[in-house]
Tab-separated table of C-alpha atoms in Angstrom:
chain	number	residue	atom	x	y	z
A	241	UNK	CA	3.002	-114.789	37.629
A	242	UNK	CA	0.089	-113.138	38.081
A	243	UNK	CA	-0.418	-110.907	35.185
A	244	UNK	CA	-1.548	-107.909	37.935
A	245	UNK	CA	1.760	-107.771	38.999
A	246	UNK	CA	3.959	-107.540	35.920
A	247	UNK	CA	1.439	-104.689	35.366
A	248	UNK	CA	2.536	-102.903	38.702
A	249	UNK	CA	6.090	-103.484	38.363
A	250	UNK	CA	6.271	-102.051	34.812
A	251	UNK	CA	4.066	-99.202	35.636
A	252	UNK	CA	6.209	-98.323	39.117
A	253	UNK	CA	9.445	-99.132	37.213
A	254	UNK	CA	8.611	-96.448	34.842
A	255	UNK	CA	7.475	-93.786	37.121
A	256	UNK	CA	10.591	-94.885	39.443
A	257	UNK	CA	12.534	-94.087	36.368
A	258	UNK	CA	11.118	-91.008	34.829
A	259	UNK	CA	9.875	-90.468	32.083
A	260	UNK	CA	13.037	-88.772	30.972
A	261	UNK	CA	15.401	-91.342	32.362
A	262	UNK	CA	17.351	-92.217	29.167
A	263	UNK	CA	19.354	-88.524	29.397
A	264	UNK	CA	21.152	-89.862	32.216
A	265	UNK	CA	20.603	-85.898	33.832
A	266	UNK	CA	18.831	-86.804	36.896
A	267	UNK	CA	21.220	-89.239	37.379
A	268	UNK	CA	23.811	-87.302	37.084
A	269	UNK	CA	22.076	-84.319	39.601
A	270	UNK	CA	21.422	-85.976	42.683
A	271	UNK	CA	23.256	-89.787	42.669
A	272	UNK	CA	26.890	-89.368	40.440
A	273	UNK	CA	27.708	-85.848	41.351
A	274	UNK	CA	28.499	-87.060	44.891
A	275	UNK	CA	30.732	-89.884	44.154
A	276	UNK	CA	30.553	-93.035	46.281
A	277	UNK	CA	27.783	-91.386	48.655
A	278	UNK	CA	25.991	-90.752	45.336
A	279	UNK	CA	25.892	-94.485	45.101
A	280	UNK	CA	24.832	-95.294	48.845
A	281	UNK	CA	21.960	-92.266	48.085
A	282	UNK	CA	20.686	-94.891	45.462
A	283	UNK	CA	20.925	-97.835	48.015
A	284	UNK	CA	18.697	-96.253	50.149
A	285	UNK	CA	16.367	-94.444	47.599
A	286	UNK	CA	15.989	-98.241	45.872
A	287	UNK	CA	14.960	-99.650	49.664
A	288	UNK	CA	13.268	-96.178	50.859
A	289	UNK	CA	10.953	-96.134	47.727
A	290	UNK	CA	9.969	-99.657	47.748
A	291	UNK	CA	9.093	-99.600	51.469
A	292	UNK	CA	7.091	-96.778	50.724
A	293	UNK	CA	5.403	-97.834	47.718
A	294	UNK	CA	4.423	-101.275	48.961
A	295	UNK	CA	3.314	-98.929	52.365
A	296	UNK	CA	1.355	-96.704	50.789
A	297	UNK	CA	-0.268	-98.977	47.766
A	298	UNK	CA	-1.098	-101.388	50.748
A	299	UNK	CA	-3.032	-99.058	52.808
A	300	UNK	CA	-4.713	-97.829	49.384
A	301	UNK	CA	-5.670	-101.441	49.123
A	302	UNK	CA	-7.267	-102.327	52.439
A	303	UNK	CA	-9.182	-98.891	52.779
A	304	UNK	CA	-10.405	-99.030	49.251
A	305	UNK	CA	-8.408	-95.818	47.585
A	306	UNK	CA	-8.846	-95.689	43.658
A	307	UNK	CA	-7.577	-92.434	43.313
A	308	UNK	CA	-4.893	-90.206	44.972
A	309	UNK	CA	-8.027	-88.094	45.904
A	310	UNK	CA	-9.082	-91.198	47.911
A	311	UNK	CA	-5.755	-91.622	49.232
A	312	UNK	CA	-5.921	-87.945	50.640
A	313	UNK	CA	-8.997	-88.155	52.199
A	314	UNK	CA	-7.973	-90.623	54.887
A	315	UNK	CA	-4.611	-88.639	55.374
A	316	UNK	CA	-5.700	-84.800	55.057
A	317	UNK	CA	-8.901	-85.143	55.932
A	318	UNK	CA	-12.232	-83.806	53.779
A	319	UNK	CA	-11.259	-80.614	54.396
A	320	UNK	CA	-7.616	-80.625	52.266
A	321	UNK	CA	-8.292	-83.386	50.325
A	322	UNK	CA	-10.307	-81.598	47.194
A	323	UNK	CA	-7.791	-78.905	47.305
A	324	UNK	CA	-4.222	-81.306	48.025
A	325	UNK	CA	-5.522	-83.255	44.497
A	326	UNK	CA	-6.249	-80.755	42.544
A	327	UNK	CA	-2.358	-79.049	43.236
A	328	UNK	CA	-0.544	-82.640	43.563
A	329	UNK	CA	-2.529	-83.052	39.694
A	330	UNK	CA	-1.173	-79.956	38.326
A	331	UNK	CA	1.851	-80.129	39.757
A	332	UNK	CA	2.797	-83.686	38.419
A	333	UNK	CA	1.251	-82.960	34.723
A	334	UNK	CA	3.867	-79.685	35.042
A	335	UNK	CA	6.968	-81.254	35.969
A	336	UNK	CA	6.082	-84.184	33.358
A	337	UNK	CA	5.542	-80.884	31.242
A	338	UNK	CA	8.978	-79.284	32.344
A	339	UNK	CA	11.015	-82.405	32.053
A	340	UNK	CA	10.001	-83.066	28.187
A	341	UNK	CA	10.497	-79.466	28.292
A	342	UNK	CA	14.385	-79.583	29.535
A	343	UNK	CA	14.940	-82.944	27.308
A	344	UNK	CA	14.039	-81.777	24.459
A	345	UNK	CA	15.923	-78.665	24.349
A	346	UNK	CA	19.180	-80.164	24.429
A	347	UNK	CA	18.674	-83.196	22.295
A	348	UNK	CA	19.874	-81.903	18.672
A	349	UNK	CA	21.193	-78.246	18.298
A	350	UNK	CA	20.184	-77.692	15.301
A	351	UNK	CA	16.110	-77.883	15.545
A	352	UNK	CA	13.206	-76.257	17.594
A	353	UNK	CA	12.294	-78.152	20.544
A	354	UNK	CA	9.012	-77.430	19.732
A	355	UNK	CA	9.069	-80.174	17.487
A	356	UNK	CA	10.572	-82.992	19.890
A	357	UNK	CA	7.779	-81.702	22.430
A	358	UNK	CA	4.974	-82.385	19.863
A	359	UNK	CA	7.036	-85.728	19.064
A	360	UNK	CA	6.531	-87.096	22.743
A	361	UNK	CA	2.975	-85.813	22.567
A	362	UNK	CA	2.276	-87.307	19.682
A	363	UNK	CA	3.539	-90.612	21.134
A	364	UNK	CA	1.391	-90.563	24.171
A	365	UNK	CA	-1.255	-89.632	22.157
A	366	UNK	CA	-1.217	-93.100	19.603
A	367	UNK	CA	-1.138	-95.253	22.841
A	368	UNK	CA	-3.837	-93.703	24.063
A	369	UNK	CA	-5.909	-94.195	21.576
A	370	UNK	CA	-4.714	-98.020	21.328
A	371	UNK	CA	-5.931	-98.670	24.338
A	372	UNK	CA	-4.285	-99.364	28.893
A	373	UNK	CA	-2.577	-102.996	27.191
A	374	UNK	CA	-0.723	-101.142	24.224
A	375	UNK	CA	0.628	-98.550	26.558
A	376	UNK	CA	1.556	-100.876	28.665
A	377	UNK	CA	3.259	-102.837	26.723
A	378	UNK	CA	4.975	-100.321	25.186
A	379	UNK	CA	6.548	-99.275	28.461
A	380	UNK	CA	7.946	-102.807	29.126
A	381	UNK	CA	9.469	-102.682	25.786
A	382	UNK	CA	10.569	-99.247	26.288
A	383	UNK	CA	12.032	-100.452	29.883
A	384	UNK	CA	13.825	-103.507	28.787
A	385	UNK	CA	15.004	-101.388	25.408
A	386	UNK	CA	17.067	-99.399	28.459
A	387	UNK	CA	18.234	-102.073	30.153
A	388	UNK	CA	20.038	-103.422	27.392
A	389	UNK	CA	21.524	-99.569	26.248
A	390	UNK	CA	22.777	-99.478	29.495
A	391	UNK	CA	24.175	-103.039	29.438
A	392	UNK	CA	25.964	-102.192	26.267
A	393	UNK	CA	27.227	-99.127	26.928
A	394	UNK	CA	28.909	-100.350	30.262
A	395	UNK	CA	30.410	-103.267	28.262
A	396	UNK	CA	32.063	-100.468	26.225
A	397	UNK	CA	33.965	-99.842	29.567
A	398	UNK	CA	37.445	-100.894	30.596
A	399	UNK	CA	36.908	-99.299	33.957
A	400	UNK	CA	34.874	-97.515	36.865
A	401	UNK	CA	36.474	-95.216	38.926
A	402	UNK	CA	35.583	-95.713	42.361
A	403	UNK	CA	35.664	-92.366	44.415
A	404	UNK	CA	36.384	-92.714	48.059
A	405	UNK	CA	33.915	-91.851	50.650
A	406	UNK	CA	36.003	-88.773	51.979
A	407	UNK	CA	35.363	-87.055	48.418
A	408	UNK	CA	32.003	-84.805	49.258
A	409	UNK	CA	32.051	-86.123	53.218
A	410	UNK	CA	28.910	-84.042	53.559
A	411	UNK	CA	25.162	-83.940	53.602
A	412	UNK	CA	24.403	-82.614	50.357
A	413	UNK	CA	24.314	-86.058	49.178
A	414	UNK	CA	21.450	-87.368	51.440
A	415	UNK	CA	19.307	-83.867	51.041
A	416	UNK	CA	19.645	-84.841	46.869
A	417	UNK	CA	18.567	-88.607	47.594
A	418	UNK	CA	15.302	-86.921	50.073
A	419	UNK	CA	14.288	-84.993	46.667
A	420	UNK	CA	14.780	-87.689	44.448
A	421	UNK	CA	13.138	-90.090	46.467
A	422	UNK	CA	10.286	-87.551	47.695
A	423	UNK	CA	9.321	-86.691	44.000
A	424	UNK	CA	9.257	-90.166	42.442
A	425	UNK	CA	7.507	-91.384	44.863
A	426	UNK	CA	4.806	-89.600	44.601
A	427	UNK	CA	4.819	-89.993	40.966
A	428	UNK	CA	4.861	-94.094	41.600
A	429	UNK	CA	2.122	-93.895	44.006
A	430	UNK	CA	-0.013	-91.208	41.976
A	431	UNK	CA	0.048	-93.641	38.503
A	432	UNK	CA	-0.045	-96.850	40.424
A	433	UNK	CA	-3.286	-96.174	42.830
A	434	UNK	CA	-5.725	-97.070	40.032
A	435	UNK	CA	-3.517	-100.661	39.824
A	436	UNK	CA	-3.142	-101.370	43.830
A	437	UNK	CA	-6.576	-101.081	44.121
A	438	UNK	CA	-7.717	-103.930	41.741
A	439	UNK	CA	-5.375	-105.928	43.318
A	440	UNK	CA	-5.681	-109.290	44.110
A	441	UNK	CA	-4.249	-108.920	47.117
A	442	UNK	CA	-1.497	-107.772	48.835
A	443	UNK	CA	1.127	-109.909	47.912
A	444	UNK	CA	0.581	-109.132	43.764
A	445	UNK	CA	1.065	-105.653	45.271
A	446	UNK	CA	4.667	-106.711	47.364
A	447	UNK	CA	5.891	-108.657	44.226
A	448	UNK	CA	4.956	-105.734	41.692
A	449	UNK	CA	7.009	-103.106	44.284
A	450	UNK	CA	10.038	-105.835	44.581
A	451	UNK	CA	10.435	-106.826	40.869
A	452	UNK	CA	9.906	-102.603	40.125
A	453	UNK	CA	12.389	-101.360	42.999
A	454	UNK	CA	15.029	-104.273	42.312
A	455	UNK	CA	14.951	-103.645	38.087
A	456	UNK	CA	15.326	-99.608	39.608
A	457	UNK	CA	18.212	-100.081	41.412
A	458	UNK	CA	20.143	-102.132	39.083
A	459	UNK	CA	19.725	-99.867	35.955
A	460	UNK	CA	20.467	-96.904	38.390
A	461	UNK	CA	23.698	-98.604	39.515
A	462	UNK	CA	24.469	-99.364	36.015
A	463	UNK	CA	24.031	-95.839	35.218
A	464	UNK	CA	25.869	-94.383	38.120
A	465	UNK	CA	29.038	-96.453	37.436
A	466	UNK	CA	28.688	-94.939	33.607
A	467	UNK	CA	28.329	-91.647	34.237
A	468	UNK	CA	31.701	-92.037	36.967
A	469	UNK	CA	33.414	-93.457	33.534
A	470	UNK	CA	33.238	-90.953	31.598
A	471	UNK	CA	33.233	-88.184	34.520
A	472	UNK	CA	35.811	-85.990	33.112
A	473	UNK	CA	33.493	-85.859	29.884
A	474	UNK	CA	29.844	-85.381	31.257
A	475	UNK	CA	30.090	-84.230	34.274
A	476	UNK	CA	29.118	-80.749	32.564
A	477	UNK	CA	26.673	-81.641	30.035
A	478	UNK	CA	22.527	-81.195	30.084
A	479	UNK	CA	22.644	-84.200	28.646
A	480	UNK	CA	25.254	-87.123	30.013
A	481	UNK	CA	24.348	-90.139	27.462
A	482	UNK	CA	24.313	-88.258	24.530
A	483	UNK	CA	27.440	-86.999	25.189
A	484	UNK	CA	28.596	-91.052	25.168
A	485	UNK	CA	26.390	-92.053	22.468
A	486	UNK	CA	28.337	-89.640	20.443
A	487	UNK	CA	31.830	-90.756	21.330
A	488	UNK	CA	30.474	-94.595	20.687
A	489	UNK	CA	28.688	-94.625	17.709
A	490	UNK	CA	27.372	-92.360	14.784
A	491	UNK	CA	24.337	-90.410	14.604
A	492	UNK	CA	24.092	-91.339	18.487
A	493	UNK	CA	22.181	-88.420	19.606
A	494	UNK	CA	19.712	-89.747	17.189
A	495	UNK	CA	19.256	-92.924	18.972
A	496	UNK	CA	18.878	-91.264	22.298
A	497	UNK	CA	16.410	-88.620	21.154
A	498	UNK	CA	13.903	-91.214	19.787
A	499	UNK	CA	14.200	-93.738	22.441
A	500	UNK	CA	14.216	-90.799	24.972
A	501	UNK	CA	10.691	-89.648	23.282
A	502	UNK	CA	8.943	-92.538	23.119
A	503	UNK	CA	9.859	-93.765	26.593
A	504	UNK	CA	8.098	-89.720	27.537
A	505	UNK	CA	5.312	-90.273	25.712
A	506	UNK	CA	4.710	-93.077	27.336
A	507	UNK	CA	5.134	-92.214	30.894
A	508	UNK	CA	2.245	-89.076	29.378
A	509	UNK	CA	0.207	-91.723	28.666
A	510	UNK	CA	0.776	-93.390	31.701
A	511	UNK	CA	0.010	-90.233	33.909
A	512	UNK	CA	-3.398	-89.121	31.224
A	513	UNK	CA	-4.961	-92.325	32.430
A	514	UNK	CA	-4.261	-92.639	36.242
A	515	UNK	CA	-5.273	-88.951	36.777
A	516	UNK	CA	-8.108	-89.032	33.853
A	517	UNK	CA	-9.661	-92.570	34.770
A	518	UNK	CA	-10.800	-92.036	38.736
A	519	UNK	CA	-11.869	-88.530	37.792
A	520	UNK	CA	-13.998	-89.573	34.887
A	521	UNK	CA	-15.468	-92.964	37.275
A	522	UNK	CA	-16.602	-90.358	40.458
A	523	UNK	CA	-18.147	-87.786	38.692
A	524	UNK	CA	-19.886	-89.998	35.502
A	525	UNK	CA	-17.850	-87.516	32.867
A	526	UNK	CA	-16.835	-89.001	29.428
A	527	UNK	CA	-12.610	-89.872	29.877
A	528	UNK	CA	-11.474	-88.595	25.758
A	529	UNK	CA	-12.140	-84.773	27.135
A	530	UNK	CA	-10.215	-84.743	29.967
A	531	UNK	CA	-7.247	-86.950	28.893
A	532	UNK	CA	-7.329	-83.470	26.303
A	533	UNK	CA	-7.504	-81.028	28.646
A	534	UNK	CA	-4.240	-83.045	30.568
A	535	UNK	CA	-2.239	-83.133	27.139
A	536	UNK	CA	-3.381	-79.305	26.730
A	537	UNK	CA	-2.146	-78.432	29.949
A	538	UNK	CA	1.068	-80.408	29.999
A	539	UNK	CA	2.141	-78.889	26.452
A	540	UNK	CA	1.276	-75.426	27.726
A	541	UNK	CA	3.561	-75.914	30.607
A	542	UNK	CA	5.958	-77.363	28.522
A	543	UNK	CA	6.663	-74.478	26.593
A	544	UNK	CA	7.245	-71.955	29.864
A	545	UNK	CA	10.712	-73.399	30.010
A	546	UNK	CA	11.503	-72.200	26.549
A	547	UNK	CA	11.042	-68.661	27.835
A	548	UNK	CA	11.643	-68.923	31.405
A	549	UNK	CA	14.240	-71.754	31.812
A	550	UNK	CA	13.998	-71.457	35.937
A	551	UNK	CA	10.459	-72.629	35.619
A	552	UNK	CA	11.798	-75.747	35.423
A	553	UNK	CA	14.287	-75.674	38.945
A	554	UNK	CA	10.843	-73.661	40.783
A	555	UNK	CA	7.869	-76.435	39.467
A	556	UNK	CA	10.240	-79.614	40.268
A	557	UNK	CA	11.098	-78.518	43.650
A	558	UNK	CA	6.851	-77.462	44.039
A	559	UNK	CA	6.516	-81.205	42.875
A	560	UNK	CA	9.186	-82.907	45.436
A	561	UNK	CA	8.094	-80.803	48.448
A	562	UNK	CA	4.545	-82.099	47.679
A	563	UNK	CA	5.818	-86.012	47.884
A	564	UNK	CA	7.274	-85.242	51.132
A	565	UNK	CA	4.814	-83.649	52.400
A	566	UNK	CA	2.246	-86.542	51.481
A	567	UNK	CA	5.480	-89.052	52.806
A	568	UNK	CA	5.624	-86.999	55.896
A	569	UNK	CA	1.848	-87.102	56.999
A	570	UNK	CA	1.859	-90.791	56.471
A	571	UNK	CA	4.143	-91.566	58.674
A	572	UNK	CA	2.982	-88.770	61.296
A	573	UNK	CA	-0.371	-91.145	61.028
A	574	UNK	CA	1.050	-94.113	61.344
A	575	UNK	CA	2.557	-93.114	64.176
A	576	UNK	CA	-0.278	-91.734	65.885
């Protein structure tokens, strides 16, 4: 299979899951709280992410868009493209920063989260210095380890309760699924646009997005089953998988910390390349200083939740509405 297919699949899948998926908090919040409705939400999010991801990336391939700025030129016009692309860059950097901060704050109770934030950023710098091939290979290995991790935890279960559809029978599950879909589809598209622009054709994009959404669906369904099985232990946990691991193996929290921060560092590296490379090419700038600016901004934003906890919700919500705006504009433009 074409190497470009696997690169698109790996980067898209990593973004669909997010940089902190191993902690399980987003799955708990957006899906597991709603029982079987949450499972239906996973199905709809997988289908929607695959369809819109493929549609937007093929659009970028057709119009020659190499960055989110180029995509916005087509969707919003020249008057809004520059300002909206700057806002999108900042919101994605800020979102990854606050999520890493939230993860770090709940990993090990006896250690300052600052150490874990710095560790994740250091991991990203190491891979950035090694280059793009190292980043993609590292992300592929991290995703494989994550799948193995959830698979082994699932094997330890004897029973997975299946809540009836009468439980949580309201539209909250659909709203939360829409929020997850909007935010993560935006992240997927932004970091994959440079790869789609260099793809040989639309078939390459189709296969890459198809593989990634299939992987996303499978591993998220595994996570849903695990969280439902341990519901009474983890329903109020900030890091549900940490609670589960502590029951299964000694030092499970340290294992989760290591795996999560390596994966988070790799997603930071992917984001840095996706945002900085098109800007460096467009304005003939050096790549390294741009990446350092992104990392410095991410570090600064990651420190904010340590003093202002509600900033996590504010930044995540802003990034989510930005994603929904882009998807809504694409639908409107396509219909007109």
